[in-house]
Coordinates of C-alpha atoms and ligand atoms in Angstrom, one line a residue:
M341 CA 91.3 208.5 -161.0
P342 CA 88.4 210.0 -159.4
G343 CA 85.0 208.7 -160.0
P344 CA 82.4 210.6 -162.2
S345 CA 80.4 213.0 -160.4
P346 CA 76.7 212.8 -160.8
I347 CA 75.1 214.6 -163.7
R348 CA 72.1 216.8 -163.1
L349 CA 69.9 219.1 -165.2
L350 CA 70.6 222.7 -165.0
S351 CA 67.8 225.0 -163.7
D352 CA 66.4 227.5 -166.2
A353 CA 67.9 230.3 -164.2
V354 CA 71.3 228.9 -164.9
I355 CA 70.5 228.1 -168.4
N356 CA 69.7 231.7 -169.1
K357 CA 72.8 232.8 -167.4
I358 CA 75.0 230.9 -169.7
A359 CA 75.9 232.8 -172.8
A360 CA 73.9 230.9 -175.4
G361 CA 75.5 230.1 -178.9
E362 CA 76.0 227.5 -181.4
V363 CA 78.8 225.3 -180.2
V364 CA 78.9 223.2 -183.3
D365 CA 79.5 224.7 -186.8
R366 CA 82.1 222.4 -188.3
P367 CA 84.1 219.4 -187.7
A368 CA 86.9 221.1 -185.7
S369 CA 84.4 222.5 -183.4
V370 CA 83.1 219.0 -182.6
L371 CA 86.5 217.8 -182.0
K372 CA 87.1 220.7 -179.7
E373 CA 84.2 219.8 -177.6
L374 CA 84.9 216.0 -177.6
L375 CA 88.6 216.8 -176.7
E376 CA 87.6 219.0 -173.9
N377 CA 85.3 216.2 -172.5
A378 CA 87.9 213.8 -172.7
L379 CA 90.3 216.0 -170.9
D380 CA 87.8 216.9 -168.2
A381 CA 87.2 213.4 -167.7
G382 CA 91.0 213.0 -166.7
A383 CA 92.1 211.2 -169.7
T384 CA 95.7 210.5 -170.2
R385 CA 95.4 208.9 -173.6
I386 CA 93.3 210.0 -176.3
T387 CA 92.9 208.8 -179.9
V388 CA 91.4 210.9 -182.5
E389 CA 90.1 209.7 -185.8
I390 CA 89.0 211.7 -188.8
V391 CA 87.6 210.7 -192.1
A392 CA 87.1 212.8 -195.2
G393 CA 88.0 216.1 -193.4
G394 CA 85.5 215.1 -190.5
R395 CA 82.5 215.1 -192.8
K396 CA 82.2 211.2 -192.7
L397 CA 83.8 210.6 -189.2
I398 CA 85.0 212.4 -186.1
A399 CA 85.8 209.9 -183.4
V400 CA 87.4 210.5 -180.0
S401 CA 88.2 207.7 -177.6
D402 CA 89.8 208.4 -174.1
D403 CA 90.7 206.5 -171.0
G404 CA 89.1 208.9 -168.6
S405 CA 86.4 208.6 -166.0
G406 CA 83.7 206.9 -168.2
M407 CA 80.0 207.1 -167.4
D408 CA 77.5 204.7 -165.9
R409 CA 74.4 204.0 -168.1
D410 CA 72.3 206.8 -166.3
D411 CA 74.9 209.3 -166.5
A412 CA 75.6 208.3 -170.3
L413 CA 71.9 208.8 -171.0
L414 CA 71.8 212.2 -169.1
S415 CA 75.0 213.4 -171.0
I416 CA 73.2 213.7 -174.4
E417 CA 70.4 215.9 -172.9
R418 CA 70.7 219.6 -173.4
H419 CA 71.9 221.3 -170.5
A420 CA 73.1 218.2 -168.8
T421 CA 76.4 218.8 -167.0
S422 CA 78.3 217.2 -164.1
K423 CA 80.5 220.2 -163.9
I424 CA 78.3 223.1 -162.4
R425 CA 75.5 223.2 -160.5
D426 CA 74.4 226.8 -160.1
V427 CA 75.1 230.4 -161.2
D428 CA 77.9 230.9 -158.5
D429 CA 79.8 228.0 -159.9
I430 CA 80.3 229.8 -163.3
E431 CA 82.5 232.3 -161.5
D432 CA 84.9 229.4 -160.3
V433 CA 84.7 227.0 -163.2
A434 CA 87.9 224.9 -163.4
T435 CA 87.0 222.5 -166.2
L436 CA 86.9 223.1 -169.9
G437 CA 83.2 222.3 -170.4
F438 CA 80.4 223.4 -168.2
R439 CA 77.5 224.4 -170.4
G440 CA 76.3 221.1 -170.8
E441 CA 75.1 221.3 -174.3
A442 CA 77.9 220.0 -176.6
L443 CA 76.9 216.4 -176.6
A444 CA 73.2 217.2 -177.0
A445 CA 74.1 219.6 -179.9
I446 CA 76.4 217.1 -181.7
A447 CA 74.2 214.2 -181.3
A448 CA 71.1 216.3 -182.7
V449 CA 73.0 216.8 -186.0
S450 CA 74.7 213.6 -186.6
Q451 CA 74.7 209.9 -186.4
F452 CA 76.3 209.5 -182.9
T453 CA 77.5 206.6 -180.8
L454 CA 78.6 206.9 -177.2
T455 CA 80.4 203.9 -175.8
T456 CA 81.4 204.2 -172.2
R457 CA 82.5 202.3 -169.0
T458 CA 83.6 203.3 -165.7
A459 CA 86.4 201.6 -164.1
A460 CA 84.3 200.2 -161.3
M461 CA 81.7 198.5 -163.6
E462 CA 82.2 195.4 -165.5
G463 CA 79.9 196.1 -168.5
G464 CA 79.6 199.3 -170.3
T465 CA 77.0 201.1 -172.3
E466 CA 76.5 201.9 -175.9
I467 CA 74.0 204.6 -177.0
T468 CA 73.2 205.2 -180.7
V469 CA 71.5 208.6 -181.6
A470 CA 70.6 209.8 -185.0
G471 CA 69.4 213.4 -185.5
G472 CA 68.8 213.7 -181.7
K473 CA 66.7 210.6 -181.3
I474 CA 67.9 207.7 -179.5
Q475 CA 68.0 204.6 -181.5
D476 CA 69.4 202.0 -179.2
V477 CA 70.9 201.6 -175.8
R478 CA 72.7 198.4 -174.8
D479 CA 75.4 196.8 -173.2
A480 CA 78.9 197.0 -174.5
G481 CA 82.3 195.7 -173.6
G482 CA 85.6 197.6 -174.2
P483 CA 88.0 199.3 -172.1
A484 CA 87.2 201.7 -169.4
G485 CA 86.7 205.2 -170.6
T486 CA 84.6 206.8 -173.4
S487 CA 84.5 206.6 -177.1
I488 CA 82.4 209.0 -179.2
R489 CA 81.9 208.5 -182.8
V490 CA 80.2 211.3 -184.8
R491 CA 79.4 210.3 -188.3
N492 CA 77.8 212.3 -191.2
L493 CA 78.0 215.6 -189.5
F494 CA 74.8 217.8 -190.5
F495 CA 73.3 214.6 -192.4
N496 CA 69.9 215.9 -191.3
V497 CA 70.6 219.7 -191.7
P498 CA 71.5 220.1 -195.6
A499 CA 71.7 223.9 -195.3
R500 CA 74.6 223.5 -192.9
R501 CA 76.2 220.6 -194.6
K502 CA 76.4 222.9 -197.7
F503 CA 78.3 225.4 -195.7
L504 CA 81.2 222.9 -194.9
R505 CA 84.3 224.0 -196.8
S506 CA 86.4 221.5 -198.8
E507 CA 87.9 218.4 -197.1
P508 CA 91.4 219.9 -197.1
T509 CA 90.0 223.1 -195.4
E510 CA 88.1 221.4 -192.8
L511 CA 90.9 219.0 -192.2
S512 CA 93.3 221.8 -191.6
H513 CA 90.9 223.4 -188.9
V514 CA 90.7 219.8 -187.4
R515 CA 94.5 219.5 -187.4
Q516 CA 94.9 223.0 -185.9
T517 CA 92.4 222.1 -183.0
F518 CA 94.3 218.9 -182.4
L519 CA 97.6 220.9 -182.2
V520 CA 96.1 223.4 -179.7
Y521 CA 94.9 220.9 -177.4
A522 CA 98.2 218.9 -177.6
L523 CA 100.1 222.0 -176.6
A524 CA 97.7 222.8 -173.8
H525 CA 98.0 219.5 -172.3
P526 CA 101.4 218.0 -172.9
G527 CA 100.9 215.3 -170.3
A528 CA 98.2 213.6 -172.4
G529 CA 99.1 211.1 -174.9
L530 CA 97.5 211.8 -178.3
I531 CA 97.1 210.2 -181.4
L532 CA 95.6 211.5 -184.6
R533 CA 94.6 209.3 -187.5
V534 CA 93.4 211.0 -190.6
D535 CA 91.8 208.6 -193.3
E536 CA 93.3 205.7 -191.5
R537 CA 96.7 207.0 -191.7
E538 CA 98.4 208.0 -188.5
V539 CA 99.4 211.6 -188.5
W540 CA 100.6 212.1 -185.0
R541 CA 101.6 209.8 -182.0
L542 CA 102.4 212.1 -179.2
A543 CA 104.0 210.5 -176.1
A544 CA 102.0 210.7 -172.9
G545 CA 103.6 212.5 -169.8
A546 CA 105.7 214.9 -171.8
T547 CA 106.8 218.4 -170.7
L548 CA 105.9 221.3 -172.7
E549 CA 109.3 221.4 -174.1
Q550 CA 109.2 217.8 -175.0
R551 CA 105.8 218.3 -176.9
L552 CA 107.1 221.3 -178.6
L553 CA 110.2 219.3 -179.9
E554 CA 107.8 216.5 -181.1
L555 CA 105.5 219.0 -183.0
F556 CA 108.0 221.7 -184.3
G557 CA 111.3 220.1 -184.2
A558 CA 114.6 221.2 -182.6
E559 CA 115.4 224.1 -185.0
Q560 CA 112.3 226.1 -184.0
V561 CA 112.5 225.1 -180.4
G562 CA 116.1 226.2 -180.3
L563 CA 114.8 229.6 -181.2
L564 CA 112.4 229.8 -178.2
R565 CA 113.3 231.2 -174.8
P566 CA 111.6 229.9 -171.4
V567 CA 109.2 232.2 -169.7
D568 CA 108.5 231.7 -166.3
F569 CA 107.3 234.7 -164.2
R570 CA 105.1 235.3 -161.1
A571 CA 103.3 238.5 -159.9
G572 CA 101.1 237.9 -157.1
E573 CA 98.6 235.1 -157.7
L574 CA 99.4 235.3 -161.4
R575 CA 101.7 233.2 -163.3
L576 CA 102.9 233.4 -166.8
H577 CA 105.0 230.5 -168.2
G578 CA 105.8 228.8 -171.4
Y579 CA 108.0 229.8 -174.4
A580 CA 108.6 232.9 -176.3
G581 CA 110.2 233.0 -179.8
L582 CA 113.3 235.2 -180.5
P583 CA 112.7 237.9 -183.0
S584 CA 114.3 235.9 -185.7
L585 CA 111.3 233.4 -185.4
S586 CA 108.7 236.1 -186.1
R587 CA 105.9 235.5 -188.7
G588 CA 103.8 237.7 -190.9
D589 CA 100.6 237.0 -188.8
R590 CA 99.4 235.7 -185.3
S591 CA 99.0 232.1 -186.5
D592 CA 101.9 230.9 -184.4
Q593 CA 100.6 232.5 -181.1
Y594 CA 99.3 230.2 -178.7
F595 CA 97.7 231.5 -175.4
F596 CA 96.3 229.2 -172.6
I597 CA 94.4 230.8 -169.8
N598 CA 94.0 228.4 -167.0
G599 CA 94.6 225.4 -169.4
R600 CA 92.0 226.7 -171.7
P601 CA 92.9 227.9 -175.2
A602 CA 91.8 231.5 -175.3
G603 CA 92.5 235.0 -176.6
A604 CA 92.1 238.4 -175.2
P605 CA 92.5 241.7 -177.1
L606 CA 94.6 242.6 -174.0
L607 CA 97.2 240.2 -174.8
H608 CA 97.8 241.5 -178.2
F609 CA 98.6 244.7 -176.8
A610 CA 101.1 243.4 -174.2
L611 CA 102.8 241.4 -176.8
S612 CA 103.4 244.4 -179.1
E613 CA 104.7 246.4 -175.9
A614 CA 107.0 243.5 -175.1
Y615 CA 108.4 243.0 -178.5
H616 CA 108.3 246.7 -179.2
T617 CA 111.9 247.4 -180.1
L618 CA 112.5 243.6 -181.2
L619 CA 110.3 243.4 -184.2
P620 CA 109.2 245.8 -186.9
R621 CA 105.5 246.5 -187.3
G622 CA 103.7 243.7 -189.2
R623 CA 105.8 240.9 -187.7
Y624 CA 104.6 238.6 -184.9
P625 CA 106.4 236.6 -182.4
V626 CA 105.9 232.8 -182.1
L627 CA 104.6 232.2 -178.6
Y628 CA 103.3 229.4 -176.4
L629 CA 102.0 231.2 -173.1
F630 CA 100.3 230.0 -170.2
L631 CA 98.6 232.3 -168.0
E632 CA 97.5 230.8 -164.7
L633 CA 95.3 232.8 -162.3
P634 CA 92.6 232.2 -159.7
P635 CA 89.5 231.0 -161.9
G636 CA 87.5 233.9 -160.1
Q637 CA 89.9 236.4 -161.8
V638 CA 88.9 235.6 -165.1
D639 CA 85.3 235.4 -166.8
V640 CA 85.3 232.8 -169.4
N641 CA 81.5 233.0 -170.0
V642 CA 82.0 235.9 -172.6
H643 CA 82.2 234.0 -175.8
P644 CA 79.9 231.0 -176.6
A645 CA 83.0 228.9 -177.9
K646 CA 84.9 230.2 -174.8
K647 CA 87.6 231.5 -177.1
E648 CA 87.9 235.0 -175.6
V649 CA 87.9 235.7 -171.9
R650 CA 87.9 238.9 -169.8
F651 CA 90.2 239.6 -166.8
R652 CA 88.9 241.1 -163.6
N653 CA 92.2 243.0 -163.3
P654 CA 93.3 243.6 -166.8
G655 CA 96.4 246.0 -165.8
A656 CA 97.9 243.4 -163.7
V657 CA 97.8 240.8 -166.4
R658 CA 99.2 243.2 -169.1
D659 CA 102.0 244.2 -167.0
A660 CA 102.7 240.7 -166.0
V661 CA 102.7 239.5 -169.6
I662 CA 105.0 242.5 -170.8
E663 CA 107.4 242.1 -167.9
G664 CA 107.5 238.2 -168.1
L665 CA 108.4 238.4 -171.7
R666 CA 110.9 241.1 -171.5
R667 CA 112.7 239.1 -168.9
A668 CA 112.6 236.0 -171.0
L669 CA 114.0 237.9 -174.0
G670 CA 116.6 239.6 -171.8
T671 CA 115.3 243.1 -172.5
A672 CA 113.8 243.8 -169.1
P673 CA 114.8 247.3 -168.0
A674 CA 118.1 247.4 -165.9
A675 CA 116.3 247.7 -162.7
A676 CA 118.6 245.4 -160.8
A677 CA 121.5 247.8 -161.9
G678 CA 120.1 250.4 -159.7
I679 CA 119.0 252.8 -162.3
P680 CA 117.5 256.0 -160.5
G681 CA 113.8 255.8 -160.8
A682 CA 113.4 252.2 -162.2
P683 CA 111.0 250.2 -160.5
A684 CA 112.3 247.4 -158.3
P685 CA 111.8 243.9 -160.0
S686 CA 109.2 242.0 -158.2
A687 CA 110.6 238.5 -158.9
A688 CA 114.3 237.4 -159.7
P689 CA 115.3 238.0 -163.2
A690 CA 115.5 235.1 -165.7
P691 CA 119.0 234.9 -166.6
E692 CA 118.8 231.8 -168.5
S693 CA 117.2 233.5 -171.2
W694 CA 120.0 234.0 -173.4
I695 CA 121.3 230.3 -173.4
P696 CA 119.9 228.1 -176.1
A697 CA 116.7 226.8 -174.8
L698 CA 117.9 223.1 -174.7
D699 CA 121.1 223.7 -173.4
R700 CA 120.6 225.8 -170.4
E701 CA 122.6 224.2 -167.6
R702 CA 123.8 227.1 -165.5
P703 CA 122.9 230.4 -166.5
P704 CA 125.4 233.2 -166.4
A705 CA 124.5 235.9 -163.9
F706 CA 123.3 239.2 -165.0
A707 CA 123.9 240.5 -161.4
Y708 CA 126.7 242.5 -162.4
P709 CA 125.8 245.8 -163.8
R710 CA 128.9 246.3 -165.9
L711 CA 130.6 244.4 -168.7
P712 CA 134.3 244.7 -168.2
M713 CA 136.5 243.4 -171.0
I714 CA 139.6 242.0 -169.4
P715 CA 141.9 240.3 -171.8
S716 CA 143.6 238.4 -168.7
G717 CA 143.5 238.3 -165.1
P718 CA 140.8 237.4 -162.3
P719 CA 137.2 238.5 -162.8
P720 CA 136.6 242.0 -161.5
A721 CA 134.6 243.0 -158.5
P722 CA 131.1 244.1 -159.4
A723 CA 130.9 247.7 -160.3
Q724 CA 129.1 250.4 -158.3
P725 CA 125.3 250.5 -158.9
A726 CA 125.6 254.4 -158.9
D727 CA 127.4 254.1 -162.3
A728 CA 124.3 254.4 -164.2
G729 CA 125.6 255.3 -167.6
P730 CA 127.3 252.0 -168.7
A731 CA 125.2 250.1 -166.5
Q732 CA 122.2 250.5 -168.6
A733 CA 123.7 249.2 -171.8
A734 CA 125.4 246.4 -169.9
A735 CA 122.8 245.3 -167.5
A736 CA 121.0 243.4 -170.6
G737 CA 124.3 241.8 -171.6
P738 CA 124.6 237.9 -171.7
W739 CA 127.5 237.7 -169.2
A740 CA 129.0 239.8 -166.2
W741 CA 132.6 239.6 -167.6
C742 CA 134.4 237.8 -170.1
R743 CA 138.1 237.1 -171.2
V744 CA 138.8 236.8 -174.9
V745 CA 140.8 233.6 -175.2
G746 CA 141.3 233.9 -178.8
Q747 CA 140.3 233.0 -182.2
V748 CA 140.1 229.5 -183.4
G749 CA 139.7 227.9 -186.9
G750 CA 140.6 231.2 -188.2
L751 CA 137.0 232.2 -187.3
Y752 CA 135.4 231.5 -184.0
V753 CA 136.2 233.5 -181.1
V754 CA 136.5 231.8 -177.9
L755 CA 135.5 233.5 -174.6
E756 CA 135.5 232.6 -171.0
T757 CA 132.6 233.9 -169.0
P758 CA 131.9 233.3 -165.4
D759 CA 129.8 230.2 -166.1
G760 CA 131.4 228.7 -169.0
V761 CA 132.8 228.9 -172.5
V762 CA 131.4 230.9 -175.2
L763 CA 132.1 230.5 -178.9
M764 CA 131.1 233.4 -181.1
D765 CA 130.8 233.8 -184.8
P766 CA 132.3 237.2 -185.3
H767 CA 130.4 237.7 -188.5
A768 CA 127.1 236.8 -187.2
A769 CA 127.7 239.0 -184.0
H770 CA 128.8 242.1 -186.2
E771 CA 125.6 241.6 -188.4
R772 CA 123.5 241.8 -185.1
V773 CA 125.4 244.9 -184.0
L774 CA 125.2 246.8 -187.3
F775 CA 121.6 245.7 -187.8
E776 CA 120.5 247.1 -184.5
R777 CA 122.3 250.3 -184.9
F778 CA 121.3 250.9 -188.4
M779 CA 117.7 249.9 -187.7
K780 CA 117.5 252.5 -184.9
E781 CA 118.8 255.1 -187.2
V782 CA 116.3 254.2 -189.8
T783 CA 113.2 254.1 -187.7
G784 CA 114.4 257.4 -185.9
H785 CA 115.0 259.0 -189.2
R786 CA 118.7 259.8 -188.0
V787 CA 120.8 258.0 -190.4
N788 CA 124.2 259.5 -190.6
S789 CA 125.2 259.8 -194.3
Q790 CA 128.8 260.1 -195.5
G791 CA 129.5 261.8 -198.9
L792 CA 131.6 259.7 -201.2
L793 CA 134.8 261.5 -202.5
A794 CA 134.2 260.1 -206.0
P795 CA 130.5 259.4 -206.7
E796 CA 129.9 255.9 -208.3
T797 CA 127.5 255.1 -210.9
V798 CA 125.7 251.8 -210.4
A799 CA 123.9 250.0 -213.3
L800 CA 121.2 247.5 -212.2
L801 CA 119.1 244.9 -214.0
P802 CA 116.0 246.6 -215.2
A803 CA 113.7 244.9 -212.4
D804 CA 116.0 246.0 -209.7
A805 CA 116.1 249.6 -211.1
R806 CA 112.4 249.7 -211.2
R807 CA 112.3 248.7 -207.5
V808 CA 114.9 251.3 -206.5
R809 CA 113.0 254.0 -208.4
E810 CA 110.0 253.1 -206.5
Q811 CA 111.6 253.3 -203.2
L812 CA 114.0 256.3 -203.7
D813 CA 112.6 258.0 -200.6
L814 CA 113.0 255.0 -198.4
L815 CA 116.6 254.7 -199.7
R816 CA 117.4 258.3 -199.1
D817 CA 116.0 257.8 -195.5
M818 CA 118.4 255.0 -195.1
G819 CA 121.2 257.4 -196.0
F820 CA 121.9 256.7 -199.5
G821 CA 122.6 259.7 -201.6
L822 CA 121.1 258.6 -204.7
S823 CA 119.9 260.1 -208.1
E824 CA 118.8 258.7 -211.4
F825 CA 121.5 258.7 -214.0
G826 CA 119.2 257.3 -216.9
A827 CA 118.8 253.8 -218.4
D828 CA 118.8 251.8 -215.1
T829 CA 122.0 253.6 -213.9
F830 CA 122.1 255.5 -210.6
L831 CA 124.5 257.9 -209.2
V832 CA 125.5 257.2 -205.6
D833 CA 127.1 260.0 -203.9
A834 CA 126.6 259.2 -200.3
L835 CA 126.2 256.1 -198.1
P836 CA 124.9 255.4 -194.6
V837 CA 128.1 255.8 -192.4
C838 CA 127.3 253.0 -189.9
L839 CA 127.9 250.5 -192.9
G840 CA 131.4 251.5 -193.2
N841 CA 133.6 250.7 -196.2
V842 CA 131.6 248.9 -198.9
S843 CA 131.4 249.4 -202.4
A844 CA 128.3 251.3 -203.3
A845 CA 127.6 249.1 -206.2
A846 CA 127.5 246.0 -204.2
L847 CA 125.4 247.5 -201.6
L848 CA 122.9 248.9 -203.9
A849 CA 122.5 245.9 -205.9
E850 CA 122.0 243.8 -202.9
V851 CA 119.4 246.2 -201.4
A852 CA 117.6 246.3 -204.8
N853 CA 117.8 242.5 -204.8
T854 CA 116.1 242.4 -201.2
L855 CA 113.5 244.9 -202.5
E856 CA 112.6 242.3 -205.1
R857 CA 112.1 239.6 -202.6
A858 CA 110.7 241.5 -199.9
G859 CA 108.5 243.6 -202.2
A860 CA 106.0 240.8 -202.7
R861 CA 105.4 240.5 -199.1
G862 CA 104.6 244.1 -198.9
G863 CA 104.9 246.5 -196.1
T864 CA 107.6 249.2 -195.9
E865 CA 108.8 248.3 -192.6
R866 CA 109.2 244.7 -193.5
W867 CA 111.2 245.9 -196.5
A868 CA 113.3 248.2 -194.5
E869 CA 114.3 245.4 -192.0
E870 CA 115.2 243.0 -194.8
A871 CA 117.1 245.7 -196.8
V872 CA 119.0 246.7 -193.5
A873 CA 119.6 243.1 -192.6
Q874 CA 121.0 242.6 -195.8
A875 CA 123.1 245.5 -196.0
A876 CA 124.3 244.8 -192.5
C877 CA 125.4 241.2 -193.8
K878 CA 127.2 242.7 -196.8
T879 CA 129.2 245.1 -194.3
A880 CA 130.0 242.9 -191.4
V881 CA 133.4 241.4 -191.0
K882 CA 133.9 238.4 -193.3
A883 CA 133.8 235.1 -191.8
R884 CA 137.5 234.5 -192.3
D885 CA 139.0 238.0 -191.5
R886 CA 141.6 237.8 -188.8
L887 CA 140.6 240.1 -186.0
E888 CA 142.9 242.1 -183.6
P889 CA 142.2 241.3 -179.8
E890 CA 140.9 244.9 -179.6
E891 CA 138.5 244.5 -182.4
I892 CA 137.2 241.4 -180.9
E893 CA 136.7 243.2 -177.4
E894 CA 135.0 245.8 -179.1
L895 CA 132.8 243.4 -180.9
V896 CA 132.0 241.5 -177.9
R897 CA 131.1 244.8 -176.1
A898 CA 128.8 246.0 -178.9
L899 CA 127.2 242.5 -179.0
A900 CA 126.5 242.5 -175.3
A901 CA 124.9 245.8 -175.6
T902 CA 122.4 244.9 -178.4
S903 CA 118.9 244.0 -177.3
M904 CA 119.0 240.7 -178.9
P905 CA 122.6 239.5 -178.8
Y906 CA 121.8 235.9 -179.4
T907 CA 121.0 235.7 -183.1
C908 CA 122.1 237.7 -186.2
P909 CA 119.2 239.2 -188.1
H910 CA 118.8 236.1 -190.2
G911 CA 118.2 234.1 -187.1
R912 CA 121.5 232.3 -187.2
P913 CA 123.2 232.1 -183.6
T914 CA 125.8 234.7 -182.7
V915 CA 127.1 232.6 -179.7
I916 CA 127.0 229.0 -178.6
F917 CA 127.5 228.5 -174.8
M918 CA 128.8 225.5 -172.9
S919 CA 128.5 225.7 -169.2
F920 CA 131.3 224.6 -166.9
G921 CA 128.6 222.3 -165.4
E922 CA 128.4 220.6 -168.7
L923 CA 132.0 220.4 -169.2
H924 CA 132.4 218.9 -165.7
R925 CA 129.8 216.3 -166.5
K926 CA 131.5 215.4 -169.8
F927 CA 134.8 215.0 -168.0
G928 CA 133.1 212.8 -165.4
R929 CA 133.8 215.3 -162.6
A930 CA 130.1 215.5 -161.6
Ligands
ADP700 P1 79.8 220.0 -170.6 O1 81.2 219.3 -171.1 O2 79.8 221.4 -170.8 O3 79.5 219.6 -169.0 P2 78.8 218.3 -172.5 O4 77.4 218.1 -173.2 O5 80.0 218.3 -173.3 O6 78.6 219.3 -171.4 O7 78.9 216.8 -171.7 C1 77.9 216.6 -170.8 C2 78.4 215.8 -169.6 O8 78.7 214.4 -170.2 C3 79.8 216.3 -169.1 O9 79.5 217.1 -168.0 C4 80.2 214.9 -168.4 O10 79.7 214.6 -167.2 C5 79.7 214.0 -169.5 N1 80.9 213.5 -170.4 C6 80.8 214.0 -171.7 N2 82.1 213.6 -172.4 C7 82.7 212.7 -171.5 C8 83.9 211.8 -171.4 N3 84.6 211.7 -172.6 N4 84.0 211.2 -170.4 C9 83.3 211.1 -169.2 N5 82.3 212.0 -169.1 C10 81.9 212.7 -170.2
MG701 MG1 81.9 219.5 -172.8

């Protein structure tokens, strides 16, 4: 571990250059500053203690570099920092902190104890401060590293103490801050104790994937796809959620720019582009994205709490985020297939994107532009790139070719692909196919509607009927020929073609029901998506239907051509992949 660098007072010129701002406004912002300092000091194990939502105690101990007595005394002075020296350094700042005002600001509004020792020194130092006045400086034992205890925040500023929210609210902000830094630094071991109860104990030396598993569990992680994309000096990596993991707000989107949790309006734009056809408006993907670029390319000095950054070259960042995400999700344009006019990809495609995240052994290649369906025989030669038509649909497909082996358990379809065996749930797959087809029609106002030979009357429960009445226009957009028949009864004389043969009564009841559930959440688009998903489910082949080989092949082709072949609209998997590599290992053939 490198020794601590000397602390210096910044000159006035530097002070003025630094965007001024309140760094401390609630327990969570204290925790943020203390965590950043611990991480900047190279800590690998950090323990956080919170009492009463942080009103009574916020304590952070680390095993980082520690400080000698002079530095410890200097560290609580305003504008004392070891991290930059003059204005030019701000341009290239690589540490999380650099303003040198956090400890001073925190110590000014709390009862503050700093205990610290460098590895090189036998004895450590303990400094006690109350309301900005040093009470005591003395020798202290303890392990190398730094421990800071902040008691009774704002005890001497009643006006601000009054502005603190309830304990649960402050605690939820504290927990969110802890989570953000736990994600940003999976290598650091982190413990969170709240009111003397251990809430988190996160192992040191974790990868991002391991940390995500610890924090969110396998189910959520299974719906993430790895992102790893480079363009020039810029690198985007992390995980992107499949559309089925979407949320009603941005609360599960985490961005880290050079290790610093940060947002930028530009990123929101790039996201909505990348997920454009995958999510309806008002739905937001789950993301854990790390953007790495030379420090000089990003300005962190825009926001006092350093939450928002500005890029020197916003266009390049935006393009990289869009491209990186599209590749991860398998929706990148089929440039590799040689479609005329499509730009050449600047990096190798990320073919592993369609394999469940925890299970990617050997990714199937996307290199073949076509998706021939051969019931038997050897794999075909790659198709000619000039064949742009089918290539476009197939290039995003999950496998180059496949052979239908059969159906097992009266349900699952077994496929052989170049890289392994795929099990497909035909019902889930069919749902996905119908969902995308129908969604496209609905959003494009191009629903094909088919008149019924014998119109059906459908009686609904009063609540369902009311919803249907309220949404008649949307239902007509969806291809329902629908008129009121009095007393909660409707006359259905046409149905959307792509939903095939299904009873009007069953479908309308189902859709009305969805209206009921989705209505509360509001938003027409959201509703349409739910209703369409529900309708697709109703119409999709039944789980136990026996399928003819040709039907299976058609389904496989259609699934491969969807923009999101891996999950049904409800988020269940459509396919499970087992690579030959994995099989070889299981058979001890490694
Ligand atoms: P900044 O982080 O912006 O430099 P702070 O007020 O947060 O300002 O900290 C002041 C200085 O105190 C830091 O530059 C660092 O040298 C030292 N320091 C603070 N916390 C720690 C810690 N946990 N371990 C080692 N040094 C620390
Ligand atoms: Mg700091």
